[in-house]
Short mmCIF file of C-alpha atoms in Angstrom, two decimals:
data_model
loop_
_atom_site.label_atom_id
_atom_site.label_comp_id
_atom_site.label_asym_id
_atom_site.label_seq_id
_atom_site.Cartn_x
_atom_site.Cartn_y
_atom_site.Cartn_z
CA PHE B 1 64.35 39.31 -84.52
CA ILE B 2 62.31 39.83 -87.66
CA GLY B 3 63.94 38.22 -90.65
CA ARG B 4 66.47 36.25 -88.61
CA GLU B 5 66.44 33.50 -86.06
CA MET B 6 66.35 34.33 -82.36
CA PRO B 7 69.53 33.37 -80.48
CA MET B 8 69.25 30.06 -78.61
CA SER B 9 70.06 31.71 -75.25
CA THR B 10 67.27 34.25 -75.71
CA ALA B 11 64.76 31.55 -76.60
CA LEU B 12 65.74 29.51 -73.54
CA GLU B 13 65.55 32.58 -71.29
CA GLN B 14 62.05 33.38 -72.56
CA LEU B 15 60.91 29.79 -72.01
CA ALA B 16 62.46 29.77 -68.54
CA ALA B 17 60.58 32.98 -67.70
CA THR B 18 57.32 31.45 -68.92
CA LEU B 19 57.93 28.37 -66.79
CA LYS B 20 59.18 30.46 -63.85
CA THR B 21 62.45 28.54 -63.66
CA ASP B 22 66.11 29.06 -64.42
CA ALA B 23 67.36 28.55 -67.98
CA SER B 24 69.93 26.04 -66.68
CA GLN B 25 67.01 23.75 -65.77
CA LEU B 26 66.13 23.54 -69.47
CA SER B 27 69.45 22.13 -70.67
CA GLY B 28 67.65 18.97 -71.79
CA LEU B 29 66.13 20.99 -74.63
CA GLY B 30 69.55 21.43 -76.24
CA SER B 31 68.57 19.29 -79.21
CA LEU B 32 65.93 21.85 -80.22
CA ASP B 33 66.79 24.94 -82.22
CA ALA B 34 65.75 28.45 -81.17
CA THR B 35 62.69 28.45 -83.44
CA GLN B 36 61.43 25.21 -81.94
CA ILE B 37 61.97 26.52 -78.41
CA ALA B 38 60.13 29.74 -79.29
CA THR B 39 57.26 27.67 -80.68
CA LEU B 40 57.19 25.57 -77.52
CA ASN B 41 57.14 28.77 -75.46
CA THR B 42 54.19 30.10 -77.45
CA LEU B 43 52.29 26.85 -77.02
CA ILE B 44 52.92 26.84 -73.27
CA GLU B 45 51.87 30.49 -72.94
CA THR B 46 48.66 29.74 -74.83
CA ALA B 47 47.94 26.71 -72.66
CA GLN B 48 48.59 28.73 -69.49
CA GLN B 49 46.23 31.47 -70.65
CA LYS B 50 43.50 28.90 -71.43
CA GLN B 51 44.06 27.30 -68.03
CA ARG B 52 43.71 30.67 -66.27
CA GLN B 53 40.51 31.41 -68.20
CA ILE B 54 39.00 27.99 -67.42
CA LEU B 55 39.85 28.41 -63.74
CA SER B 56 38.33 31.89 -63.70
CA ASP B 57 35.18 30.61 -65.40
CA ALA B 58 34.94 27.74 -62.90
CA ILE B 59 35.29 30.14 -59.97
CA ASP B 60 32.58 32.37 -61.42
CA GLU B 61 30.32 29.35 -61.92
CA GLY B 62 30.95 28.18 -58.37
CA LEU B 63 30.23 31.63 -56.98
CA SER B 64 26.81 31.52 -58.60
CA TYR B 65 25.87 28.92 -55.96
CA VAL B 66 26.93 31.18 -53.08
CA PRO B 67 24.16 33.36 -51.65
CA ALA B 68 24.37 36.90 -53.04
CA LEU B 69 24.90 38.39 -49.60
CA LEU B 70 28.09 36.34 -49.11
CA ARG B 71 29.32 36.35 -52.70
CA GLY B 72 31.61 39.39 -52.37
CA ALA B 73 33.42 38.02 -49.30
CA VAL B 74 33.76 34.54 -50.77
CA LYS B 75 35.02 35.98 -54.06
CA ALA B 76 37.66 38.01 -52.21
CA ILE B 77 38.83 34.90 -50.36
CA VAL B 78 38.87 32.65 -53.45
CA ARG B 79 40.54 35.13 -55.79
CA GLY B 80 42.93 36.42 -53.14
#
């Protein structure tokens, strides 16, 4: 879509995929254009990535308090 605007349906589908929902659930965003929805999608993806990194860092920090002998088992349980 270089040089032209992304279709509204494509932008909504991408946002729905990011939010793990159906595009029909996003009908309230109809007042936004495709560029605004794409920007929102990018912001949400960035926030989700930061959230995953913060959670991972917190788990690693918490594991530092677990005795080394148990750390592997606890890590497997916590990380799934």
